[in-house]
Amino acid sequence: MLVFEKKNALTNCITSFKDENMQIGFVPTMGALHSGHISLVKKSQEDNHITVVSIFVNPTQFNSSEDLKKYPKTLEKDLKLLEENGCDIVFVPSVNEMYSNNVSSKTYQFHGIEKQMEGKYREGHFDGVATIVHALFETVNPDKAYFGEKDFQQLQIIKKLVEIESLPVKVIGCPILREPDGLAMSSRNVRLTEEERNIAPLIFNTLKESVSRSKTKSIQEVYQFVQEEFNSEPQFDLEYFIIANENSLEEAVSINPTEKQRAFIAVNVGKVRLIDNLSLSEF
């Protein structure tokens, strides 16, 4: 497994593989890797000759300096896990390497999808995501890039970025991996206390039940059910729950079985913010 810290060295290496007509798969991460990340690596390995993983905690996508400071960093463990799973190349740049002396985001227009959900609560977040992903795509020059559907809005943003900037990369969304009790795998889960981790599956259970109820109830009744579930649990702070169109991410006014709709949720469990989503056609 090759490990690079510098953009030029990585780009030169990738170019040599491409000169041999090898296809490059890319998995961008912020580290603190878990089985969900490894599932993306495995998918890339199935589809490509060479798989590149980046580990970079991107400062411009955090709205809170405290959240950035607390984001788990486990580089040595991450590298060991990637090597055990046959990863070919890992890119571990510094902030200075990616941003030089200008740690700031570009401003993008994503036709409104950046203003929904996460965009409402985390101003500038998607500008930060798009800025770093664009820079990583230019460095790695992948044929395919893999993102988990847990961050479904981010996935749609990256697809739109590729379209707007005419980037020669195919973006592939991969299913959410869950713990046995249903909690979506996330690097943030390690920050939960034991008690919080024990009650966190309420998020998925409520989401699953909301999707089930959407088959027979009105959208207003589904929203009311979710709100009541979290009102009765003082350790949870429901930030948002919405049912939206999968492509536009605009909030639905009613349940429409002929339209691809998805339920999205963001919940604070103690000081840890967790997100999840489910397609309405999943249950």
PDB file of C-alpha atoms in Angstrom:
ATOM      1  CA  MET A   1       0.000   0.000   0.000  1.00  0.00           C
ATOM      2  CA  LEU A   2       1.419   3.375  -1.042  1.00  0.00           C
ATOM      3  CA  VAL A   3       0.908   6.396   1.215  1.00  0.00           C
ATOM      4  CA  PHE A   4       1.277   9.938  -0.145  1.00  0.00           C
ATOM      5  CA  GLU A   5       1.240  13.296   1.629  1.00  0.00           C
ATOM      6  CA  LYS A   6       1.938  15.519  -1.402  1.00  0.00           C
ATOM      7  CA  LYS A   7      -0.431  16.199  -4.303  1.00  0.00           C
ATOM      8  CA  ASN A   8       2.231  16.180  -7.016  1.00  0.00           C
ATOM      9  CA  ALA A   9       3.664  12.828  -5.962  1.00  0.00           C
ATOM     10  CA  LEU A  10       0.199  11.262  -5.914  1.00  0.00           C
ATOM     11  CA  THR A  11      -0.781  12.757  -9.276  1.00  0.00           C
ATOM     12  CA  ASN A  12       2.429  11.452 -10.876  1.00  0.00           C
ATOM     13  CA  CYS A  13       1.752   7.977  -9.498  1.00  0.00           C
ATOM     14  CA  ILE A  14      -1.862   7.997 -10.753  1.00  0.00           C
ATOM     15  CA  THR A  15      -0.710   9.198 -14.179  1.00  0.00           C
ATOM     16  CA  SER A  16       1.660   6.238 -14.467  1.00  0.00           C
ATOM     17  CA  PHE A  17      -1.222   3.835 -13.747  1.00  0.00           C
ATOM     18  CA  LYS A  18      -3.478   5.611 -16.234  1.00  0.00           C
ATOM     19  CA  ASP A  19      -0.746   5.360 -18.875  1.00  0.00           C
ATOM     20  CA  GLU A  20      -1.151   1.595 -18.493  1.00  0.00           C
ATOM     21  CA  ASN A  21      -4.921   1.945 -19.078  1.00  0.00           C
ATOM     22  CA  MET A  22      -5.757   1.173 -15.460  1.00  0.00           C
ATOM     23  CA  GLN A  23      -9.059   2.440 -14.081  1.00  0.00           C
ATOM     24  CA  ILE A  24      -8.909   4.441 -10.835  1.00  0.00           C
ATOM     25  CA  GLY A  25     -11.532   4.269  -8.076  1.00  0.00           C
ATOM     26  CA  PHE A  26     -11.582   6.858  -5.291  1.00  0.00           C
ATOM     27  CA  VAL A  27     -13.066   6.920  -1.784  1.00  0.00           C
ATOM     28  CA  PRO A  28     -12.744  10.337  -0.066  1.00  0.00           C
ATOM     29  CA  THR A  29     -12.962  10.109   3.747  1.00  0.00           C
ATOM     30  CA  MET A  30     -12.306  12.163   6.864  1.00  0.00           C
ATOM     31  CA  GLY A  31     -10.804   9.158   8.628  1.00  0.00           C
ATOM     32  CA  ALA A  32     -12.043   7.439  11.807  1.00  0.00           C
ATOM     33  CA  LEU A  33     -12.807   4.604   9.407  1.00  0.00           C
ATOM     34  CA  HIS A  34     -15.409   1.901  10.047  1.00  0.00           C
ATOM     35  CA  SER A  35     -17.064  -0.937   8.139  1.00  0.00           C
ATOM     36  CA  GLY A  36     -19.166   1.538   6.153  1.00  0.00           C
ATOM     37  CA  HIS A  37     -16.017   3.076   4.670  1.00  0.00           C
ATOM     38  CA  ILE A  38     -14.567  -0.355   3.977  1.00  0.00           C
ATOM     39  CA  SER A  39     -17.731  -1.301   2.059  1.00  0.00           C
ATOM     40  CA  LEU A  40     -16.989   1.652  -0.259  1.00  0.00           C
ATOM     41  CA  VAL A  41     -13.401   0.446  -0.659  1.00  0.00           C
ATOM     42  CA  LYS A  42     -14.628  -3.058  -1.530  1.00  0.00           C
ATOM     43  CA  LYS A  43     -17.053  -1.682  -4.125  1.00  0.00           C
ATOM     44  CA  SER A  44     -14.250   0.359  -5.688  1.00  0.00           C
ATOM     45  CA  GLN A  45     -12.010  -2.717  -5.783  1.00  0.00           C
ATOM     46  CA  GLU A  46     -14.731  -4.642  -7.624  1.00  0.00           C
ATOM     47  CA  ASP A  47     -15.066  -1.913 -10.243  1.00  0.00           C
ATOM     48  CA  ASN A  48     -11.486  -0.665 -10.756  1.00  0.00           C
ATOM     49  CA  HIS A  49      -7.846  -1.709 -11.099  1.00  0.00           C
ATOM     50  CA  ILE A  50      -6.552   0.729  -8.468  1.00  0.00           C
ATOM     51  CA  THR A  51      -8.352   2.080  -5.383  1.00  0.00           C
ATOM     52  CA  VAL A  52      -7.313   5.364  -3.760  1.00  0.00           C
ATOM     53  CA  VAL A  53      -8.584   6.459  -0.330  1.00  0.00           C
ATOM     54  CA  SER A  54      -8.032   9.973   0.996  1.00  0.00           C
ATOM     55  CA  ILE A  55      -8.014  10.794   4.710  1.00  0.00           C
ATOM     56  CA  PHE A  56      -8.470  14.509   5.311  1.00  0.00           C
ATOM     57  CA  VAL A  57     -10.490  16.282   7.990  1.00  0.00           C
ATOM     58  CA  ASN A  58     -11.673  19.254   5.962  1.00  0.00           C
ATOM     59  CA  PRO A  59     -11.874  22.427   8.098  1.00  0.00           C
ATOM     60  CA  THR A  60     -14.072  24.423   5.707  1.00  0.00           C
ATOM     61  CA  GLN A  61     -17.084  22.113   6.045  1.00  0.00           C
ATOM     62  CA  PHE A  62     -17.351  22.507   9.825  1.00  0.00           C
ATOM     63  CA  ASN A  63     -19.596  25.245  11.194  1.00  0.00           C
ATOM     64  CA  SER A  64     -18.204  24.854  14.688  1.00  0.00           C
ATOM     65  CA  SER A  65     -14.516  24.996  15.637  1.00  0.00           C
ATOM     66  CA  GLU A  66     -15.445  22.837  18.642  1.00  0.00           C
ATOM     67  CA  ASP A  67     -16.931  20.156  16.353  1.00  0.00           C
ATOM     68  CA  LEU A  68     -13.798  20.242  14.185  1.00  0.00           C
ATOM     69  CA  LYS A  69     -11.552  19.900  17.243  1.00  0.00           C
ATOM     70  CA  LYS A  70     -13.569  16.948  18.580  1.00  0.00           C
ATOM     71  CA  TYR A  71     -13.785  15.085  15.266  1.00  0.00           C
ATOM     72  CA  PRO A  72     -12.091  11.705  15.908  1.00  0.00           C
ATOM     73  CA  LYS A  73      -8.618  11.274  14.400  1.00  0.00           C
ATOM     74  CA  THR A  74      -7.286   7.711  14.255  1.00  0.00           C
ATOM     75  CA  LEU A  75      -4.760   7.778  11.391  1.00  0.00           C
ATOM     76  CA  GLU A  76      -2.553   4.867  12.491  1.00  0.00           C
ATOM     77  CA  LYS A  77      -5.583   2.614  12.993  1.00  0.00           C
ATOM     78  CA  ASP A  78      -7.098   3.795   9.694  1.00  0.00           C
ATOM     79  CA  LEU A  79      -3.950   2.983   7.705  1.00  0.00           C
ATOM     80  CA  LYS A  80      -3.769  -0.484   9.271  1.00  0.00           C
ATOM     81  CA  LEU A  81      -7.425  -1.160   8.420  1.00  0.00           C
ATOM     82  CA  LEU A  82      -6.954  -0.033   4.804  1.00  0.00           C
ATOM     83  CA  GLU A  83      -3.832  -2.158   4.385  1.00  0.00           C
ATOM     84  CA  GLU A  84      -5.632  -5.211   5.806  1.00  0.00           C
ATOM     85  CA  ASN A  85      -8.382  -4.654   3.228  1.00  0.00           C
ATOM     86  CA  GLY A  86      -6.084  -4.415   0.237  1.00  0.00           C
ATOM     87  CA  CYS A  87      -6.264  -0.688  -0.451  1.00  0.00           C
ATOM     88  CA  ASP A  88      -3.702   0.351  -3.082  1.00  0.00           C
ATOM     89  CA  ILE A  89      -3.061   4.032  -2.326  1.00  0.00           C
ATOM     90  CA  VAL A  90      -3.822   6.352   0.602  1.00  0.00           C
ATOM     91  CA  PHE A  91      -3.591  10.142   0.385  1.00  0.00           C
ATOM     92  CA  VAL A  92      -3.071  11.910   3.720  1.00  0.00           C
ATOM     93  CA  PRO A  93      -2.441  15.594   2.934  1.00  0.00           C
ATOM     94  CA  SER A  94      -2.040  18.402   5.461  1.00  0.00           C
ATOM     95  CA  VAL A  95      -4.401  21.382   5.522  1.00  0.00           C
ATOM     96  CA  ASN A  96      -1.589  23.490   4.050  1.00  0.00           C
ATOM     97  CA  GLU A  97      -1.113  21.007   1.220  1.00  0.00           C
ATOM     98  CA  MET A  98      -4.783  21.245   0.206  1.00  0.00           C
ATOM     99  CA  TYR A  99      -5.407  24.941   0.876  1.00  0.00           C
ATOM    100  CA  SER A 100      -1.951  26.596   0.846  1.00  0.00           C
ATOM    101  CA  ASN A 101      -2.372  29.850   2.783  1.00  0.00           C
ATOM    102  CA  ASN A 102      -6.060  30.290   1.995  1.00  0.00           C
ATOM    103  CA  VAL A 103      -8.256  28.030   4.142  1.00  0.00           C
ATOM    104  CA  SER A 104     -11.580  29.097   2.667  1.00  0.00           C
ATOM    105  CA  SER A 105     -14.353  27.742   0.454  1.00  0.00           C
ATOM    106  CA  LYS A 106     -15.404  28.627  -3.034  1.00  0.00           C
ATOM    107  CA  THR A 107     -19.064  29.573  -3.391  1.00  0.00           C
ATOM    108  CA  TYR A 108     -21.226  27.249  -5.469  1.00  0.00           C
ATOM    109  CA  GLN A 109     -24.783  27.298  -6.757  1.00  0.00           C
ATOM    110  CA  PHE A 110     -26.383  23.857  -6.790  1.00  0.00           C
ATOM    111  CA  HIS A 111     -29.821  24.815  -8.103  1.00  0.00           C
ATOM    112  CA  GLY A 112     -31.353  24.896  -4.636  1.00  0.00           C
ATOM    113  CA  ILE A 113     -30.421  21.460  -3.298  1.00  0.00           C
ATOM    114  CA  GLU A 114     -27.770  23.084  -1.080  1.00  0.00           C
ATOM    115  CA  LYS A 115     -30.471  25.136   0.679  1.00  0.00           C
ATOM    116  CA  GLN A 116     -32.460  22.157   1.973  1.00  0.00           C
ATOM    117  CA  MET A 117     -31.990  20.225   5.243  1.00  0.00           C
ATOM    118  CA  GLU A 118     -28.286  20.303   6.147  1.00  0.00           C
ATOM    119  CA  GLY A 119     -27.912  23.527   4.183  1.00  0.00           C
ATOM    120  CA  LYS A 120     -30.483  25.263   6.415  1.00  0.00           C
ATOM    121  CA  TYR A 121     -28.740  24.255   9.623  1.00  0.00           C
ATOM    122  CA  ARG A 122     -25.083  24.293   8.540  1.00  0.00           C
ATOM    123  CA  GLU A 123     -24.485  27.468   6.563  1.00  0.00           C
ATOM    124  CA  GLY A 124     -21.603  27.158   4.099  1.00  0.00           C
ATOM    125  CA  HIS A 125     -21.196  23.435   4.804  1.00  0.00           C
ATOM    126  CA  PHE A 126     -21.709  22.302   1.219  1.00  0.00           C
ATOM    127  CA  ASP A 127     -19.435  25.001  -0.184  1.00  0.00           C
ATOM    128  CA  GLY A 128     -16.730  23.462   2.028  1.00  0.00           C
ATOM    129  CA  VAL A 129     -17.581  19.923   0.908  1.00  0.00           C
ATOM    130  CA  ALA A 130     -17.639  20.860  -2.788  1.00  0.00           C
ATOM    131  CA  THR A 131     -14.397  22.857  -2.539  1.00  0.00           C
ATOM    132  CA  ILE A 132     -12.403  19.972  -1.085  1.00  0.00           C
ATOM    133  CA  VAL A 133     -13.996  17.247  -3.233  1.00  0.00           C
ATOM    134  CA  HIS A 134     -13.295  19.303  -6.367  1.00  0.00           C
ATOM    135  CA  ALA A 135      -9.664  19.720  -5.297  1.00  0.00           C
ATOM    136  CA  LEU A 136      -9.347  16.006  -4.508  1.00  0.00           C
ATOM    137  CA  PHE A 137     -10.877  15.027  -7.851  1.00  0.00           C
ATOM    138  CA  GLU A 138      -8.344  17.235  -9.639  1.00  0.00           C
ATOM    139  CA  THR A 139      -5.484  15.604  -7.705  1.00  0.00           C
ATOM    140  CA  VAL A 140      -6.611  11.969  -7.932  1.00  0.00           C
ATOM    141  CA  ASN A 141      -8.267  12.174 -11.372  1.00  0.00           C
ATOM    142  CA  PRO A 142     -10.465   9.125 -10.659  1.00  0.00           C
ATOM    143  CA  ASP A 143     -12.719   7.359 -13.129  1.00  0.00           C
ATOM    144  CA  LYS A 144     -15.231   6.561 -10.384  1.00  0.00           C
ATOM    145  CA  ALA A 145     -15.796   7.968  -6.888  1.00  0.00           C
ATOM    146  CA  TYR A 146     -17.776   6.304  -4.096  1.00  0.00           C
ATOM    147  CA  PHE A 147     -19.921   7.971  -1.419  1.00  0.00           C
ATOM    148  CA  GLY A 148     -22.223   6.489   1.211  1.00  0.00           C
ATOM    149  CA  GLU A 149     -25.954   7.209   1.088  1.00  0.00           C
ATOM    150  CA  LYS A 150     -26.024   8.124   4.794  1.00  0.00           C
ATOM    151  CA  ASP A 151     -24.925  11.579   3.624  1.00  0.00           C
ATOM    152  CA  PHE A 152     -27.550  11.488   0.875  1.00  0.00           C
ATOM    153  CA  GLN A 153     -27.720  15.251   0.393  1.00  0.00           C
ATOM    154  CA  GLN A 154     -23.932  15.381   0.097  1.00  0.00           C
ATOM    155  CA  LEU A 155     -24.108  12.617  -2.537  1.00  0.00           C
ATOM    156  CA  GLN A 156     -26.567  14.683  -4.587  1.00  0.00           C
ATOM    157  CA  ILE A 157     -24.377  17.785  -4.164  1.00  0.00           C
ATOM    158  CA  ILE A 158     -21.309  15.918  -5.480  1.00  0.00           C
ATOM    159  CA  LYS A 159     -23.276  14.627  -8.468  1.00  0.00           C
ATOM    160  CA  LYS A 160     -24.355  18.198  -9.204  1.00  0.00           C
ATOM    161  CA  LEU A 161     -20.765  19.442  -8.773  1.00  0.00           C
ATOM    162  CA  VAL A 162     -19.553  16.945 -11.375  1.00  0.00           C
ATOM    163  CA  GLU A 163     -22.312  18.070 -13.735  1.00  0.00           C
ATOM    164  CA  ILE A 164     -21.692  21.822 -13.235  1.00  0.00           C
ATOM    165  CA  GLU A 165     -17.895  21.578 -13.540  1.00  0.00           C
ATOM    166  CA  SER A 166     -17.997  18.916 -16.314  1.00  0.00           C
ATOM    167  CA  LEU A 167     -15.651  16.670 -14.327  1.00  0.00           C
ATOM    168  CA  PRO A 168     -14.737  13.314 -15.936  1.00  0.00           C
ATOM    169  CA  VAL A 169     -15.726  11.168 -12.960  1.00  0.00           C
ATOM    170  CA  LYS A 170     -18.721   8.914 -12.319  1.00  0.00           C
ATOM    171  CA  VAL A 171     -20.159   9.365  -8.810  1.00  0.00           C
ATOM    172  CA  ILE A 172     -21.575   6.197  -7.265  1.00  0.00           C
ATOM    173  CA  GLY A 173     -23.790   6.084  -4.175  1.00  0.00           C
ATOM    174  CA  CYS A 174     -23.501   3.029  -1.919  1.00  0.00           C
ATOM    175  CA  PRO A 175     -26.048   1.729   0.634  1.00  0.00           C
ATOM    176  CA  ILE A 176     -25.922   2.718   4.306  1.00  0.00           C
ATOM    177  CA  LEU A 177     -24.241   0.149   6.542  1.00  0.00           C
ATOM    178  CA  ARG A 178     -25.852  -0.283   9.946  1.00  0.00           C
ATOM    179  CA  GLU A 179     -24.938  -1.719  13.306  1.00  0.00           C
ATOM    180  CA  PRO A 180     -26.940  -4.838  14.331  1.00  0.00           C
ATOM    181  CA  ASP A 181     -29.364  -2.587  16.264  1.00  0.00           C
ATOM    182  CA  GLY A 182     -29.984  -0.413  13.200  1.00  0.00           C
ATOM    183  CA  LEU A 183     -27.871   2.646  14.043  1.00  0.00           C
ATOM    184  CA  ALA A 184     -26.252   3.986  10.881  1.00  0.00           C
ATOM    185  CA  MET A 185     -22.484   3.567  10.993  1.00  0.00           C
ATOM    186  CA  SER A 186     -20.787   6.928  11.508  1.00  0.00           C
ATOM    187  CA  SER A 187     -17.399   8.159  12.658  1.00  0.00           C
ATOM    188  CA  ARG A 188     -19.289  10.290  15.188  1.00  0.00           C
ATOM    189  CA  ASN A 189     -20.744   7.234  16.953  1.00  0.00           C
ATOM    190  CA  VAL A 190     -17.527   6.801  18.937  1.00  0.00           C
ATOM    191  CA  ARG A 191     -18.284  10.110  20.684  1.00  0.00           C
ATOM    192  CA  LEU A 192     -21.512   8.762  22.189  1.00  0.00           C
ATOM    193  CA  THR A 193     -21.463   7.812  25.857  1.00  0.00           C
ATOM    194  CA  GLU A 194     -22.447   4.238  26.675  1.00  0.00           C
ATOM    195  CA  GLU A 195     -25.924   5.377  27.704  1.00  0.00           C
ATOM    196  CA  GLU A 196     -26.338   7.499  24.555  1.00  0.00           C
ATOM    197  CA  ARG A 197     -25.166   4.627  22.359  1.00  0.00           C
ATOM    198  CA  ASN A 198     -27.750   2.343  23.977  1.00  0.00           C
ATOM    199  CA  ILE A 199     -30.636   4.694  23.176  1.00  0.00           C
ATOM    200  CA  ALA A 200     -29.384   5.948  19.767  1.00  0.00           C
ATOM    201  CA  PRO A 201     -31.171   3.169  17.799  1.00  0.00           C
ATOM    202  CA  LEU A 202     -34.397   5.114  18.446  1.00  0.00           C
ATOM    203  CA  ILE A 203     -33.370   7.245  15.462  1.00  0.00           C
ATOM    204  CA  PHE A 204     -33.488   4.363  12.985  1.00  0.00           C
ATOM    205  CA  ASN A 205     -36.491   2.722  14.646  1.00  0.00           C
ATOM    206  CA  THR A 206     -38.475   5.971  14.407  1.00  0.00           C
ATOM    207  CA  LEU A 207     -37.349   6.478  10.811  1.00  0.00           C
ATOM    208  CA  LYS A 208     -38.380   2.940   9.906  1.00  0.00           C
ATOM    209  CA  GLU A 209     -41.766   3.348  11.576  1.00  0.00           C
ATOM    210  CA  SER A 210     -42.318   6.696   9.819  1.00  0.00           C
ATOM    211  CA  VAL A 211     -41.727   5.016   6.462  1.00  0.00           C
ATOM    212  CA  SER A 212     -44.132   2.236   7.409  1.00  0.00           C
ATOM    213  CA  ARG A 213     -46.792   4.766   8.457  1.00  0.00           C
ATOM    214  CA  SER A 214     -46.342   6.703   5.218  1.00  0.00           C
ATOM    215  CA  LYS A 215     -48.118   3.827   3.444  1.00  0.00           C
ATOM    216  CA  THR A 216     -51.419   4.552   5.212  1.00  0.00           C
ATOM    217  CA  LYS A 217     -51.125   7.936   6.955  1.00  0.00           C
ATOM    218  CA  SER A 218     -50.973  11.525   5.728  1.00  0.00           C
ATOM    219  CA  ILE A 219     -47.624  13.310   5.678  1.00  0.00           C
ATOM    220  CA  GLN A 220     -48.815  15.537   8.545  1.00  0.00           C
ATOM    221  CA  GLU A 221     -49.619  12.465  10.672  1.00  0.00           C
ATOM    222  CA  VAL A 222     -46.177  10.994   9.966  1.00  0.00           C
ATOM    223  CA  TYR A 223     -44.474  14.271  10.983  1.00  0.00           C
ATOM    224  CA  GLN A 224     -46.564  14.408  14.166  1.00  0.00           C
ATOM    225  CA  PHE A 225     -45.615  10.823  15.065  1.00  0.00           C
ATOM    226  CA  VAL A 226     -41.881  11.563  14.715  1.00  0.00           C
ATOM    227  CA  GLN A 227     -42.117  14.783  16.722  1.00  0.00           C
ATOM    228  CA  GLU A 228     -43.977  13.015  19.534  1.00  0.00           C
ATOM    229  CA  GLU A 229     -41.438  10.183  19.641  1.00  0.00           C
ATOM    230  CA  PHE A 230     -38.565  12.578  20.296  1.00  0.00           C
ATOM    231  CA  ASN A 231     -40.564  14.905  22.556  1.00  0.00           C
ATOM    232  CA  SER A 232     -40.956  11.958  24.910  1.00  0.00           C
ATOM    233  CA  GLU A 233     -37.180  11.348  25.054  1.00  0.00           C
ATOM    234  CA  PRO A 234     -35.398  14.265  26.793  1.00  0.00           C
ATOM    235  CA  GLN A 235     -31.906  13.089  25.790  1.00  0.00           C
ATOM    236  CA  PHE A 236     -32.753  13.632  22.122  1.00  0.00           C
ATOM    237  CA  ASP A 237     -33.077  16.968  20.361  1.00  0.00           C
ATOM    238  CA  LEU A 238     -34.786  16.556  16.983  1.00  0.00           C
ATOM    239  CA  GLU A 239     -33.268  19.104  14.611  1.00  0.00           C
ATOM    240  CA  TYR A 240     -35.350  18.156  11.596  1.00  0.00           C
ATOM    241  CA  PHE A 241     -37.404  15.397  10.052  1.00  0.00           C
ATOM    242  CA  ILE A 242     -38.645  15.820   6.504  1.00  0.00           C
ATOM    243  CA  ILE A 243     -39.913  13.764   3.609  1.00  0.00           C
ATOM    244  CA  ALA A 244     -38.447  15.042   0.357  1.00  0.00           C
ATOM    245  CA  ASN A 245     -38.049  14.289  -3.328  1.00  0.00           C
ATOM    246  CA  GLU A 246     -34.828  12.297  -3.820  1.00  0.00           C
ATOM    247  CA  ASN A 247     -33.602  14.400  -6.745  1.00  0.00           C
ATOM    248  CA  SER A 248     -34.632  17.976  -5.936  1.00  0.00           C
ATOM    249  CA  LEU A 249     -34.556  17.385  -2.152  1.00  0.00           C
ATOM    250  CA  GLU A 250     -37.536  19.728  -1.916  1.00  0.00           C
ATOM    251  CA  GLU A 251     -39.856  18.948   0.974  1.00  0.00           C
ATOM    252  CA  ALA A 252     -42.927  16.991  -0.113  1.00  0.00           C
ATOM    253  CA  VAL A 253     -46.405  18.367   0.496  1.00  0.00           C
ATOM    254  CA  SER A 254     -47.902  14.873   0.432  1.00  0.00           C
ATOM    255  CA  ILE A 255     -46.910  11.225   0.161  1.00  0.00           C
ATOM    256  CA  ASN A 256     -46.712  10.276  -3.511  1.00  0.00           C
ATOM    257  CA  PRO A 257     -46.032   6.594  -4.302  1.00  0.00           C
ATOM    258  CA  THR A 258     -45.280   7.462  -7.949  1.00  0.00           C
ATOM    259  CA  GLU A 259     -42.433   9.788  -6.918  1.00  0.00           C
ATOM    260  CA  LYS A 260     -39.054   8.807  -5.436  1.00  0.00           C
ATOM    261  CA  GLN A 261     -39.331  10.135  -1.905  1.00  0.00           C
ATOM    262  CA  ARG A 262     -37.073   9.712   1.112  1.00  0.00           C
ATOM    263  CA  ALA A 263     -37.364  10.447   4.827  1.00  0.00           C
ATOM    264  CA  PHE A 264     -34.458  12.437   6.310  1.00  0.00           C
ATOM    265  CA  ILE A 265     -33.638  13.055   9.956  1.00  0.00           C
ATOM    266  CA  ALA A 266     -31.055  14.914  12.048  1.00  0.00           C
ATOM    267  CA  VAL A 267     -30.957  14.416  15.800  1.00  0.00           C
ATOM    268  CA  ASN A 268     -28.646  15.604  18.563  1.00  0.00           C
ATOM    269  CA  VAL A 269     -27.967  12.865  21.085  1.00  0.00           C
ATOM    270  CA  GLY A 270     -26.284  14.685  23.934  1.00  0.00           C
ATOM    271  CA  LYS A 271     -23.566  16.681  22.154  1.00  0.00           C
ATOM    272  CA  VAL A 272     -23.356  14.392  19.131  1.00  0.00           C
ATOM    273  CA  ARG A 273     -25.279  15.206  15.966  1.00  0.00           C
ATOM    274  CA  LEU A 274     -26.405  12.172  13.937  1.00  0.00           C
ATOM    275  CA  ILE A 275     -28.175  11.993  10.577  1.00  0.00           C
ATOM    276  CA  ASP A 276     -29.951   9.165   8.779  1.00  0.00           C
ATOM    277  CA  ASN A 277     -32.378   8.574   5.925  1.00  0.00           C
ATOM    278  CA  LEU A 278     -34.580   5.919   4.350  1.00  0.00           C
ATOM    279  CA  SER A 279     -36.330   5.600   1.034  1.00  0.00           C
ATOM    280  CA  LEU A 280     -40.120   5.460   1.390  1.00  0.00           C
ATOM    281  CA  SER A 281     -40.084   2.381  -0.807  1.00  0.00           C
ATOM    282  CA  GLU A 282     -37.674   0.533   1.525  1.00  0.00           C
ATOM    283  CA  PHE A 283     -40.217  -0.866   3.997  1.00  0.00           C
TER     284      PHE A 283
END
